[in-house]
Coordinates of C-alpha atoms and ligand atoms in Angstrom, one line a residue:
M26 CA 10.3 -84.0 31.6
T27 CA 12.0 -87.2 30.2
F28 CA 10.6 -90.3 28.5
E29 CA 11.0 -92.5 31.6
G30 CA 8.8 -90.1 33.4
L31 CA 6.1 -90.6 30.6
G32 CA 6.1 -94.2 31.7
I33 CA 7.0 -95.9 28.3
D34 CA 8.8 -99.2 28.0
A35 CA 12.5 -99.3 28.6
R36 CA 13.2 -100.8 25.3
L37 CA 11.6 -97.9 23.5
I38 CA 13.6 -95.5 25.6
Q39 CA 16.7 -97.3 24.6
A40 CA 15.8 -96.6 20.9
T41 CA 14.9 -93.0 21.4
D42 CA 18.1 -92.4 23.2
E43 CA 19.9 -93.9 20.5
L44 CA 17.9 -91.3 18.1
G45 CA 19.2 -88.5 20.2
Y46 CA 15.7 -87.7 21.7
V47 CA 16.6 -86.1 24.9
N48 CA 13.3 -84.7 25.8
P49 CA 9.9 -85.2 24.8
T50 CA 8.3 -82.5 22.5
A51 CA 5.5 -80.6 23.8
I52 CA 2.9 -83.1 22.0
Q53 CA 4.6 -86.1 23.2
E54 CA 4.6 -84.8 26.7
Q55 CA 0.7 -84.3 26.4
A56 CA -0.2 -87.1 24.3
I57 CA 1.8 -90.2 25.6
P58 CA 0.4 -90.6 29.2
V59 CA -3.0 -90.4 27.8
L60 CA -2.5 -92.6 24.7
L61 CA -0.9 -95.4 27.0
S62 CA -4.0 -96.3 28.6
G63 CA -5.3 -97.4 25.3
T64 CA -8.9 -96.7 25.9
Q65 CA -9.1 -92.6 25.8
D66 CA -9.8 -91.1 22.4
F67 CA -7.6 -88.3 21.7
I68 CA -7.4 -85.4 19.4
G69 CA -3.9 -83.8 19.0
L70 CA -3.8 -80.5 17.0
A71 CA -0.2 -80.4 15.8
Q72 CA 1.7 -79.6 12.7
T73 CA 4.1 -81.8 10.9
G74 CA 7.7 -81.4 12.6
T75 CA 6.4 -81.4 16.2
G76 CA 7.2 -85.0 16.9
K77 CA 3.8 -86.3 16.5
T78 CA 4.8 -89.5 14.7
A79 CA 6.6 -90.7 17.9
A80 CA 3.7 -89.1 20.1
F81 CA 1.4 -91.9 18.8
G82 CA 4.1 -94.5 17.5
L83 CA 5.8 -94.9 20.8
P84 CA 2.6 -95.8 23.1
L85 CA 1.3 -97.8 20.2
L86 CA 4.4 -100.2 20.5
H87 CA 4.1 -99.9 24.3
I88 CA 0.6 -101.4 24.1
I89 CA 0.5 -103.8 21.2
D90 CA 0.4 -107.5 22.0
A91 CA 3.5 -108.9 20.4
A92 CA 2.3 -112.4 20.8
A93 CA -0.9 -111.8 19.0
K94 CA -0.2 -112.2 15.2
Y95 CA -2.9 -110.2 13.7
P96 CA -3.4 -106.3 12.8
Q97 CA -4.3 -104.6 16.1
A98 CA -3.5 -101.1 15.3
L99 CA -4.3 -99.2 12.1
V100 CA -2.7 -95.8 11.1
V101 CA -4.4 -94.1 8.4
C102 CA -2.5 -91.1 6.6
P103 CA -3.1 -89.3 3.4
T104 CA 0.0 -89.8 1.3
R105 CA 2.4 -92.6 0.3
E106 CA 5.3 -90.6 1.5
L107 CA 3.8 -90.0 4.9
C108 CA 3.1 -93.8 5.0
M109 CA 6.6 -94.7 4.5
Q110 CA 8.0 -92.3 6.6
I111 CA 5.9 -93.3 9.6
V112 CA 6.9 -97.2 9.0
K113 CA 10.2 -96.0 8.9
E114 CA 10.2 -94.1 12.3
I115 CA 8.1 -96.9 14.1
E116 CA 10.9 -99.4 12.7
L117 CA 13.5 -97.3 14.5
F118 CA 11.5 -97.1 17.6
K119 CA 11.2 -101.0 17.8
K120 CA 14.6 -101.8 17.2
Y121 CA 14.8 -103.3 20.8
M122 CA 11.5 -104.9 20.8
S123 CA 11.1 -108.2 19.2
G124 CA 7.9 -109.8 17.8
I125 CA 6.2 -106.8 16.5
S126 CA 5.8 -106.0 12.8
V127 CA 4.8 -103.1 11.0
V128 CA 3.7 -102.7 7.2
A129 CA 2.9 -99.9 4.9
V130 CA 0.2 -100.2 2.4
Y131 CA -0.3 -97.5 -0.2
G132 CA -1.6 -96.8 -3.6
G133 CA 0.8 -96.8 -6.7
A134 CA 2.7 -100.0 -5.5
S135 CA 1.9 -103.6 -6.1
I136 CA -1.0 -104.7 -4.2
G137 CA 0.2 -108.4 -4.4
L138 CA 3.4 -107.6 -2.4
Q139 CA 1.4 -105.6 0.2
I140 CA -1.2 -108.5 0.5
R141 CA 1.8 -111.2 1.2
D142 CA 3.4 -108.7 3.9
L143 CA -0.2 -108.5 5.6
K144 CA -0.2 -112.3 5.7
R145 CA 2.7 -112.4 7.7
G146 CA 1.0 -111.7 10.9
V147 CA 1.6 -107.9 11.1
Q148 CA 0.1 -106.1 14.2
I149 CA 0.5 -102.4 12.9
V150 CA -0.8 -101.4 9.7
V151 CA 0.0 -97.9 8.1
A152 CA -2.1 -97.2 5.2
T153 CA -3.5 -94.5 2.8
P154 CA -7.3 -94.6 2.8
G155 CA -7.8 -95.6 -0.9
R156 CA -5.5 -98.7 -0.8
L157 CA -6.8 -99.6 2.6
I158 CA -10.4 -99.6 1.2
D159 CA -9.2 -101.7 -1.7
L160 CA -7.5 -104.5 0.6
I161 CA -10.6 -104.6 2.6
E162 CA -12.7 -105.4 -0.4
R163 CA -10.3 -108.1 -1.4
K164 CA -10.4 -109.4 2.0
A165 CA -6.9 -109.1 2.4
I166 CA -7.1 -107.2 5.9
N167 CA -9.7 -107.9 8.4
L168 CA -10.6 -104.8 10.6
E169 CA -12.6 -106.9 13.2
Q170 CA -9.9 -107.0 15.6
I171 CA -8.4 -103.7 15.4
K172 CA -8.0 -102.1 18.9
Y173 CA -6.5 -98.8 18.1
V174 CA -7.1 -96.3 15.0
V175 CA -4.8 -93.4 14.2
L176 CA -5.8 -90.8 12.0
D177 CA -2.9 -88.7 10.9
E178 CA -3.1 -85.5 9.1
A179 CA -6.9 -85.8 9.2
D180 CA -7.5 -82.5 7.7
E181 CA -5.3 -83.3 4.7
M182 CA -7.2 -86.5 4.3
L183 CA -10.5 -84.5 3.9
N184 CA -9.1 -82.3 1.7
M185 CA -8.3 -85.1 -0.6
G186 CA -11.7 -86.4 -0.7
F187 CA -11.2 -89.3 1.9
Q188 CA -14.1 -88.4 4.0
D189 CA -16.2 -91.5 3.3
D190 CA -13.4 -93.7 3.4
I191 CA -12.4 -92.7 6.9
E192 CA -16.0 -93.1 8.0
F193 CA -16.2 -96.4 6.4
I194 CA -12.9 -97.6 8.3
L195 CA -14.3 -96.1 11.8
K196 CA -17.7 -97.7 11.3
N197 CA -16.2 -101.0 10.4
T198 CA -13.9 -101.3 13.5
P199 CA -16.2 -102.9 15.9
V200 CA -13.7 -103.7 18.8
R201 CA -11.9 -100.3 18.5
E202 CA -10.9 -99.3 21.9
S203 CA -9.7 -95.7 21.1
T204 CA -9.2 -93.4 18.3
W205 CA -6.4 -90.9 18.1
L206 CA -6.8 -88.3 15.6
F207 CA -3.9 -85.8 14.6
S208 CA -4.6 -82.8 12.3
A209 CA -2.9 -79.3 11.9
T210 CA -6.1 -77.8 11.6
M211 CA -9.7 -78.3 12.8
P212 CA -12.2 -77.8 9.9
A213 CA -15.8 -78.5 10.7
E214 CA -15.8 -81.6 8.9
I215 CA -13.2 -83.0 11.4
R216 CA -15.2 -81.8 14.3
K217 CA -18.3 -83.6 12.8
V218 CA -16.3 -86.8 12.2
S219 CA -15.0 -86.8 15.7
K220 CA -18.3 -86.2 17.4
K221 CA -19.8 -89.2 15.5
Y222 CA -17.1 -91.6 16.2
M223 CA -15.1 -90.6 19.2
K224 CA -16.2 -90.8 22.9
D225 CA -15.2 -88.0 24.9
P226 CA -11.9 -87.3 23.4
K227 CA -9.1 -85.5 25.3
E228 CA -8.0 -82.5 23.0
V229 CA -4.7 -81.1 23.0
I230 CA -3.3 -78.3 21.0
V231 CA 0.3 -77.6 20.2
G232 CA 1.4 -74.2 18.9
K233 CA -1.2 -72.3 16.8
V234 CA -4.1 -74.1 15.0
N235 CA -4.5 -73.0 11.4
T236 CA -8.0 -72.5 10.1
A237 CA -7.3 -72.3 6.4
N238 CA -4.4 -73.1 4.1
K239 CA -2.8 -69.8 4.0
N240 CA -0.5 -70.9 1.3
I241 CA -3.4 -70.7 -1.4
D242 CA -4.2 -67.7 -3.2
H243 CA -7.8 -68.2 -4.4
Q244 CA -8.3 -66.1 -7.7
Y245 CA -11.3 -66.0 -10.3
Y246 CA -11.6 -64.7 -13.6
V247 CA -15.1 -63.7 -15.0
T248 CA -16.1 -64.3 -18.4
T249 CA -18.9 -65.7 -20.7
A250 CA -20.1 -69.4 -20.8
Q251 CA -18.8 -69.2 -24.5
H252 CA -15.2 -67.9 -23.6
R253 CA -14.6 -70.4 -21.0
Y254 CA -12.2 -72.4 -23.2
E255 CA -10.5 -69.6 -24.4
T256 CA -10.1 -68.0 -21.0
L257 CA -8.6 -71.3 -19.9
K258 CA -6.0 -71.4 -22.8
R259 CA -5.2 -67.9 -21.9
I260 CA -4.7 -68.7 -18.3
I261 CA -2.4 -71.7 -19.3
D262 CA -0.4 -69.4 -21.7
F263 CA 0.0 -66.9 -19.2
N264 CA 1.7 -69.3 -16.7
P265 CA 4.6 -71.1 -18.7
G266 CA 5.9 -72.9 -15.9
I267 CA 2.3 -74.4 -14.7
Y268 CA 2.3 -77.8 -13.4
G269 CA -1.4 -78.2 -12.7
I270 CA -4.8 -79.9 -12.5
I271 CA -7.8 -78.8 -14.4
F272 CA -11.3 -79.9 -12.8
T273 CA -14.4 -80.3 -14.8
R274 CA -17.9 -81.4 -13.6
T275 CA -18.4 -84.0 -16.4
K276 CA -16.1 -86.7 -18.0
L277 CA -17.3 -85.5 -21.4
D278 CA -15.8 -82.0 -20.6
A279 CA -12.7 -83.4 -19.3
Q280 CA -12.2 -85.7 -22.5
E281 CA -13.3 -83.0 -24.9
I282 CA -11.1 -80.2 -23.5
S283 CA -8.1 -82.6 -23.2
E284 CA -8.5 -83.7 -26.9
R285 CA -9.1 -80.0 -27.9
L286 CA -6.0 -78.8 -26.2
T287 CA -3.8 -81.7 -27.3
R288 CA -4.5 -80.8 -30.8
E289 CA -3.3 -77.5 -30.1
G290 CA -0.2 -78.6 -28.7
Y291 CA -0.4 -78.7 -25.1
D292 CA 0.9 -81.1 -22.7
I293 CA -2.2 -82.7 -21.1
D294 CA -4.1 -85.8 -20.6
A295 CA -7.4 -86.6 -18.9
L296 CA -8.4 -88.5 -15.9
H297 CA -11.9 -89.7 -16.0
G298 CA -14.0 -92.9 -14.7
D299 CA -14.0 -94.6 -18.2
L300 CA -10.2 -95.3 -18.0
T301 CA -9.0 -98.8 -17.0
Q302 CA -6.7 -99.1 -14.0
G303 CA -3.7 -99.3 -16.4
Q304 CA -4.6 -96.3 -18.4
R305 CA -5.2 -94.5 -15.0
D306 CA -1.7 -95.5 -13.7
K307 CA -0.1 -94.7 -16.9
V308 CA -1.6 -91.1 -17.0
M309 CA -0.7 -90.6 -13.3
G310 CA 2.7 -91.9 -13.9
Q311 CA 3.4 -89.4 -16.6
F312 CA 1.7 -86.5 -14.4
R313 CA 3.8 -87.5 -11.6
D314 CA 7.0 -87.6 -13.4
K315 CA 6.1 -84.2 -15.1
S316 CA 6.3 -85.3 -18.5
L317 CA 2.7 -84.2 -18.6
Q318 CA 2.4 -80.6 -17.7
L319 CA -1.5 -80.8 -17.0
L320 CA -3.9 -83.1 -16.0
I321 CA -7.7 -82.6 -16.4
A322 CA -10.0 -84.6 -14.2
T323 CA -13.4 -85.0 -12.9
D324 CA -13.6 -84.9 -8.9
V325 CA -14.5 -88.7 -8.7
A326 CA -11.5 -89.5 -11.0
A327 CA -9.1 -87.3 -9.2
R328 CA -10.1 -88.6 -5.8
G329 CA -7.0 -89.4 -3.5
I330 CA -4.6 -87.9 -6.1
D331 CA -1.4 -86.9 -4.4
V332 CA 1.3 -85.2 -6.2
Q333 CA 3.7 -83.0 -4.9
G334 CA 4.4 -79.4 -6.2
I335 CA 1.3 -78.7 -8.2
T336 CA 1.3 -74.9 -9.0
H337 CA -2.2 -74.2 -10.1
V338 CA -5.5 -75.9 -9.6
I339 CA -8.0 -74.7 -12.2
N340 CA -11.7 -74.9 -11.8
F341 CA -12.9 -75.0 -15.2
E342 CA -16.4 -74.4 -13.7
L343 CA -17.0 -73.8 -10.2
P344 CA -18.4 -77.0 -8.3
D345 CA -21.8 -77.1 -7.0
D346 CA -20.7 -78.1 -3.5
V347 CA -18.3 -75.9 -1.1
E348 CA -16.8 -79.1 0.0
I349 CA -15.8 -80.2 -3.5
Y350 CA -14.0 -76.5 -3.8
T351 CA -12.1 -77.2 -0.8
H352 CA -11.0 -80.8 -1.9
R353 CA -10.1 -79.2 -5.3
S354 CA -7.9 -76.4 -4.1
G355 CA -6.2 -78.4 -1.2
R356 CA -4.2 -80.2 -4.0
T357 CA -2.1 -77.1 -4.4
G358 CA -0.3 -75.2 -1.5
R359 CA 1.1 -78.4 0.2
A360 CA 4.2 -79.0 2.3
G361 CA 4.8 -75.3 2.7
M362 CA 4.8 -74.3 -0.8
Q363 CA 2.5 -71.5 -2.3
G364 CA -0.2 -72.5 -4.7
I365 CA -3.0 -70.7 -6.9
C366 CA -6.5 -72.0 -7.1
I367 CA -8.1 -70.3 -10.1
S368 CA -11.8 -70.5 -10.9
I369 CA -13.1 -69.4 -14.2
V370 CA -16.7 -68.2 -13.6
H371 CA -19.6 -66.3 -15.3
A372 CA -21.0 -63.3 -13.7
K373 CA -24.1 -65.1 -12.1
E374 CA -21.9 -67.4 -10.2
M375 CA -20.2 -64.8 -8.0
Y376 CA -22.7 -65.3 -5.3
K377 CA -21.2 -68.8 -4.7
F378 CA -18.0 -67.0 -3.7
K379 CA -19.4 -65.7 -0.6
Q380 CA -20.5 -69.1 0.8
I381 CA -17.1 -70.6 -0.1
E382 CA -15.1 -68.0 1.3
R383 CA -17.2 -68.1 4.6
I384 CA -16.8 -72.1 4.7
N385 CA -13.3 -72.0 3.5
N386 CA -12.3 -69.2 5.7
S387 CA -10.4 -67.7 2.8
Q388 CA -10.8 -64.9 0.3
F389 CA -11.2 -64.8 -3.4
H390 CA -9.3 -62.2 -5.4
K391 CA -10.6 -61.1 -8.9
M392 CA -8.3 -61.0 -11.7
D393 CA -8.3 -59.7 -15.2
I394 CA -7.8 -62.2 -18.0
P395 CA -4.6 -61.4 -19.6
S396 CA -4.9 -59.7 -23.0
G397 CA -3.1 -61.6 -26.1
K398 CA -0.2 -59.1 -25.7
D399 CA 0.2 -59.9 -21.9
V400 CA 0.5 -63.6 -22.9
C401 CA 2.8 -63.0 -25.7
R402 CA 5.1 -60.9 -23.6
K403 CA 5.0 -63.3 -20.6
Q404 CA 5.9 -66.2 -22.9
F405 CA 8.6 -64.2 -24.5
F406 CA 10.4 -63.4 -21.1
S407 CA 9.9 -66.8 -19.7
F408 CA 11.6 -68.1 -22.9
M409 CA 14.4 -65.7 -22.5
D410 CA 14.8 -66.4 -18.9
K411 CA 15.4 -70.0 -19.9
L412 CA 17.9 -69.0 -22.4
L413 CA 19.9 -66.9 -20.0
S414 CA 19.8 -69.8 -17.4
T415 CA 20.7 -72.5 -19.7
D416 CA 23.9 -74.4 -18.5
I417 CA 26.6 -74.0 -21.1
S418 CA 29.5 -75.0 -18.9
H419 CA 29.5 -78.5 -19.9
G420 CA 29.4 -78.7 -23.9
D421 CA 32.3 -78.4 -26.3
Y422 CA 31.0 -75.0 -27.3
E423 CA 34.4 -73.5 -27.9
T424 CA 34.9 -75.5 -30.8
Y425 CA 31.8 -74.4 -32.7
V426 CA 31.6 -70.7 -31.4
P427 CA 34.4 -69.2 -33.4
M428 CA 32.6 -70.6 -36.5
L429 CA 29.1 -69.3 -35.3
A430 CA 30.8 -65.9 -34.6
E431 CA 32.0 -65.6 -38.2
K432 CA 28.5 -66.8 -39.5
F433 CA 26.9 -64.1 -37.4
A434 CA 29.7 -61.5 -38.1
D435 CA 27.3 -59.1 -39.7
V436 CA 24.2 -59.9 -37.7
S437 CA 23.4 -57.6 -34.8
K438 CA 22.6 -58.9 -31.3
E439 CA 19.0 -57.4 -31.4
E440 CA 18.6 -59.1 -35.0
V441 CA 19.6 -62.6 -33.2
L442 CA 17.2 -62.2 -30.5
K443 CA 14.4 -61.1 -33.1
R444 CA 15.1 -64.5 -35.0
V445 CA 15.1 -66.4 -31.8
A446 CA 11.8 -64.8 -30.8
A447 CA 10.3 -65.2 -34.4
M448 CA 11.2 -69.0 -34.3
E449 CA 9.9 -69.7 -30.9
F450 CA 6.8 -67.2 -30.9
D451 CA 5.4 -67.2 -34.4
R452 CA 2.8 -69.4 -33.1
F453 CA 1.7 -67.2 -30.1
L454 CA 2.1 -63.9 -31.9
K455 CA -0.1 -65.1 -34.7
Y456 CA -2.6 -66.5 -32.6
Y457 CA -3.2 -63.7 -30.3
E458 CA -2.6 -61.0 -33.1
N459 CA -6.1 -59.8 -32.8
S460 CA -7.4 -61.4 -29.7
Q461 CA -10.3 -59.9 -27.9
D462 CA -10.8 -58.9 -24.3
L463 CA -12.6 -61.8 -22.7
N464 CA -13.1 -60.1 -19.6
V465 CA -16.8 -59.5 -18.5
R466 CA -16.6 -56.0 -17.1
E467 CA -19.2 -54.6 -14.8
R468 CA -20.2 -50.9 -15.5
D469 CA -21.2 -50.6 -11.9
R470 CA -18.5 -48.3 -10.1
S471 CA -19.5 -49.3 -6.8
V472 CA -17.8 -52.6 -7.3
R473 CA -14.7 -50.8 -8.8
E474 CA -13.8 -52.8 -11.6
P475 CA -10.8 -51.8 -13.7
R476 CA -12.0 -49.6 -16.2
G477 CA -11.4 -50.7 -20.2
Q478 CA -8.6 -52.6 -21.4
E479 CA -6.0 -50.4 -20.4
A480 CA -6.4 -50.6 -16.6
G481 CA -5.9 -54.4 -16.8
R482 CA -3.2 -54.7 -19.4
G483 CA -0.1 -56.1 -18.0
R484 CA -1.0 -55.7 -14.4
E485 CA -1.5 -59.3 -13.9
R486 CA 2.0 -59.8 -15.4
E487 CA 3.3 -57.8 -13.1
M488 CA 1.4 -58.8 -10.2
Q489 CA 2.4 -62.4 -10.6
G490 CA 6.1 -61.2 -10.8
I491 CA 6.2 -62.5 -14.0
D492 CA 9.0 -61.1 -16.0
G493 CA 10.7 -60.2 -12.7
G494 CA 9.7 -56.7 -13.6
R495 CA 12.1 -56.4 -16.5
G496 CA 11.4 -54.3 -19.4
D497 CA 8.9 -52.8 -17.1
A498 CA 8.5 -49.2 -15.8
R499 CA 8.6 -50.4 -12.3
N500 CA 12.1 -51.3 -12.2
K501 CA 13.2 -47.9 -13.0
Y502 CA 12.3 -46.7 -9.8
S503 CA 13.8 -47.4 -6.5
R504 CA 12.6 -46.8 -2.9
G505 CA 12.4 -43.1 -2.3
A506 CA 13.1 -42.1 -5.9
S507 CA 12.2 -38.6 -6.6
G508 CA 8.9 -38.1 -8.3
Y509 CA 7.5 -40.9 -6.0
S510 CA 5.6 -40.9 -2.7
R511 CA 5.7 -43.9 -0.4
L512 CA 2.4 -44.6 1.0
F513 CA 1.7 -46.7 4.2
V514 CA -1.4 -48.9 4.3
N515 CA -2.6 -51.1 7.3
L516 CA -3.1 -54.0 5.2
G517 CA -0.8 -56.9 4.7
T518 CA -0.4 -60.5 4.1
K519 CA -2.4 -61.5 7.4
D520 CA -5.3 -59.9 5.7
G521 CA -5.3 -62.7 3.0
F522 CA -3.3 -60.6 0.4
F523 CA -0.7 -61.8 -1.7
K524 CA 1.0 -59.4 -3.6
A525 CA -0.8 -60.0 -7.0
S526 CA -4.2 -59.6 -5.3
F527 CA -3.0 -56.7 -3.3
L528 CA -2.2 -54.9 -6.1
Q529 CA -5.3 -55.4 -7.8
F530 CA -7.1 -54.4 -5.0
V531 CA -5.4 -50.9 -4.5
L532 CA -5.8 -50.2 -8.1
D533 CA -9.5 -51.2 -8.4
M534 CA -10.3 -49.1 -5.4
S535 CA -8.5 -46.3 -6.7
D536 CA -9.3 -46.7 -10.5
L537 CA -5.5 -46.1 -11.1
K538 CA -3.4 -47.5 -13.7
K539 CA -0.6 -49.7 -12.8
E540 CA 2.0 -47.6 -14.5
V541 CA 1.6 -45.1 -11.6
L542 CA 3.1 -47.7 -8.9
G543 CA 6.7 -48.3 -8.0
K544 CA 7.8 -50.9 -5.4
I545 CA 5.4 -52.6 -3.3
D546 CA 6.5 -53.9 0.1
M547 CA 4.5 -56.5 1.9
K548 CA 4.5 -57.2 5.6
D549 CA 2.2 -59.2 7.6
M550 CA 0.1 -56.4 9.0
N551 CA 1.1 -53.4 6.9
S552 CA 2.3 -52.4 3.4
W553 CA 4.3 -49.7 1.7
I554 CA 3.5 -48.6 -1.8
E555 CA 5.5 -46.4 -4.1
I556 CA 3.4 -44.4 -6.3
E557 CA 3.7 -41.3 -8.5
K558 CA 3.4 -38.3 -6.6
G559 CA 0.5 -36.9 -8.7
S560 CA -1.6 -39.8 -8.1
A561 CA -0.8 -40.5 -4.3
Q562 CA -3.8 -38.2 -3.1
Q563 CA -6.1 -40.0 -5.3
M564 CA -5.3 -43.5 -4.0
I565 CA -5.2 -42.2 -0.5
R566 CA -8.7 -40.7 -0.9
A567 CA -9.9 -43.9 -2.4
L568 CA -8.6 -46.3 0.5
D569 CA -8.1 -44.2 3.4
G570 CA -11.3 -44.5 5.9
K571 CA -12.9 -47.2 3.7
K572 CA -13.8 -50.4 5.3
Y573 CA -11.9 -54.1 4.5
K574 CA -13.7 -56.9 6.1
G575 CA -15.3 -54.6 8.6
R576 CA -11.8 -53.0 9.6
S577 CA -11.2 -49.3 8.9
I578 CA -8.4 -49.0 6.2
R579 CA -5.6 -46.5 7.1
M580 CA -3.5 -45.1 4.3
N581 CA -1.0 -42.1 4.4
D582 CA 2.1 -40.9 3.1
A583 CA 4.6 -42.9 4.9
D584 CA 7.2 -40.0 4.6
S585 CA 5.2 -37.1 5.6
G586 CA 4.0 -38.1 9.1
G587 CA 0.5 -38.8 8.0
P588 CA -3.2 -37.4 9.0
A589 CA -4.3 -37.7 12.4
G590 CA -5.8 -41.0 13.5
F591 CA -3.0 -42.7 11.8
S592 CA -2.1 -45.1 14.7
G593 CA -5.0 -47.5 13.8
D594 CA -5.5 -50.8 15.8
R595 CA -3.3 -52.9 14.0
S596 CA -1.0 -50.6 12.5
R597 CA 2.4 -49.4 13.7
R598 CA 3.9 -46.0 12.5
P599 CA 6.6 -46.5 10.3
R600 CA 9.7 -44.7 11.1
K601 CA 11.1 -42.5 8.5
G602 CA 13.4 -44.3 6.0
E603 CA 11.8 -47.6 7.0
Ligands
AMP712 P1 7.3 -85.7 13.0 O1 6.4 -84.3 13.7 O2 6.8 -86.7 13.9 O3 7.4 -85.6 11.5 O4 8.8 -85.4 13.6 C1 9.6 -84.4 13.3 C2 11.2 -84.7 13.7 O5 11.3 -84.6 14.8 C3 11.5 -86.1 13.2 O6 12.8 -86.0 12.5 C4 11.7 -86.9 14.4 O7 12.7 -87.8 14.4 C5 12.1 -85.7 15.4 N1 11.9 -85.9 16.8 C6 10.5 -86.4 17.4 N2 10.7 -86.6 18.6 C7 11.7 -85.9 18.9 C8 12.3 -85.7 20.4 N3 11.7 -85.8 21.5 N4 13.5 -85.1 20.3 C9 14.1 -84.8 19.3 N5 13.7 -85.0 18.2 C10 12.5 -85.5 17.7

């Protein structure tokens, strides 16, 4: 198939030729002929990178009336980065067409300049929802004559809380001739929107459609209401590189927690409805450029926030509404990066997870609240990592090092390390010296909670790969080390496990301590666990034949053939030495 064969304008073909597009991509091949009619509603399920910008950009340029100098097409997308990228591509496609203008309007930039651009008689407006609504309210853009509405990355827009804005746009485009919706996933909310506002859409799927964001690990910590704040602090302290958003239900909570944490030396500020636009922009600017490590926000205030690279979303309290949970967690795990969404809950809230799990098509992993010792150790190793990776290639250290060496002539390396640690960690060590266990532990064995402080101690540090295993027993053992068995289990990352949650799961099931484990090797469908020989049978007994999400777990010694029935439905028998 060629672009000529799809029926697009020769001037567009000249431009795509120049861009080096030889053949249309799958989504282009299926979308362009449909969209060229201008009257057919369309749903394209395609990920970023499949060429979907050209799939809607080329037909839009083809059907726009260059002589009519008012907005005819509206492309709505979730982020300003995407907004700019779409405009850039459309500019390239229309290189040989005259009389068509396209403009990007997005938040965080001067609205005055954007209003001026809109007045120039543009035909295609590419916008983020929040700014678009702002412009409509200021009467700077008129939707009355919009014929084509493109919703790009619709699932992301819903994740970010833009559902109402999108519905508003669809409701207020009275002469809309067609709606083109592109999305990587098809959650129920998008189905609903499409049913309500689209007429008999042609649906095209390219590649595999995800149902949930698999890059987010959903974790929860169970504590009492009175220990919520202290638990939050532990979580923050336990993640020294955290760049996160904490959600509270009320403005007052956001404000109070922010003030309390600031007093205690944390890099945090609050975003809530009482701030002026100027204050809000300032806080967001600091958070965006990472001079603020943490942002605490209410759901309303955080609406539409788009910040790249967020490592953690923390629910100080669970929201009542499942959809809000999805919006909150969707702030992390973006653009292919992994993210963690943590909820601090008390035992009575556990039932809410079932509902969220079902609707979100994701799974929650219970984690132990780290002990004070875990936190100190984590901080300590993080600092030492930083120390070791500090760039010393540029300064004129040679001048000073001999003097320093002389000064430290009688001080051992251990003592220097101790002194550095004391300087850095005095606060942590003192604070956490006699800290209590904040976990609420169930006595009921059937739910297999880890027993006592020991079971949890250090495990999480391990599980999250915190200190890279340094100074830890695990590193001493290599694959197949004597004294260790290697167990095969037919559970893997496809089951929704991350290494951390998987470790917690097998330990909880077997009531073993993490010290008995060696290396864990996880694949999509299967995993291999090194375990001390003396504990191998206990783990096999605890897991083999049990159910996980309705499926039988198979576990056996990977190196000794294993029991009969091993060739489970999804499992592949590992070869020796694998
Ligand atoms: P998108 O999914 O729109 O972000 O596009 C991903 C990348 O593929 C962009 O860099 C496009 O320039 C490029 N691209 C789009 N269509 C084609 C095509 N038919 N042939 C080659 N590259 C393309």
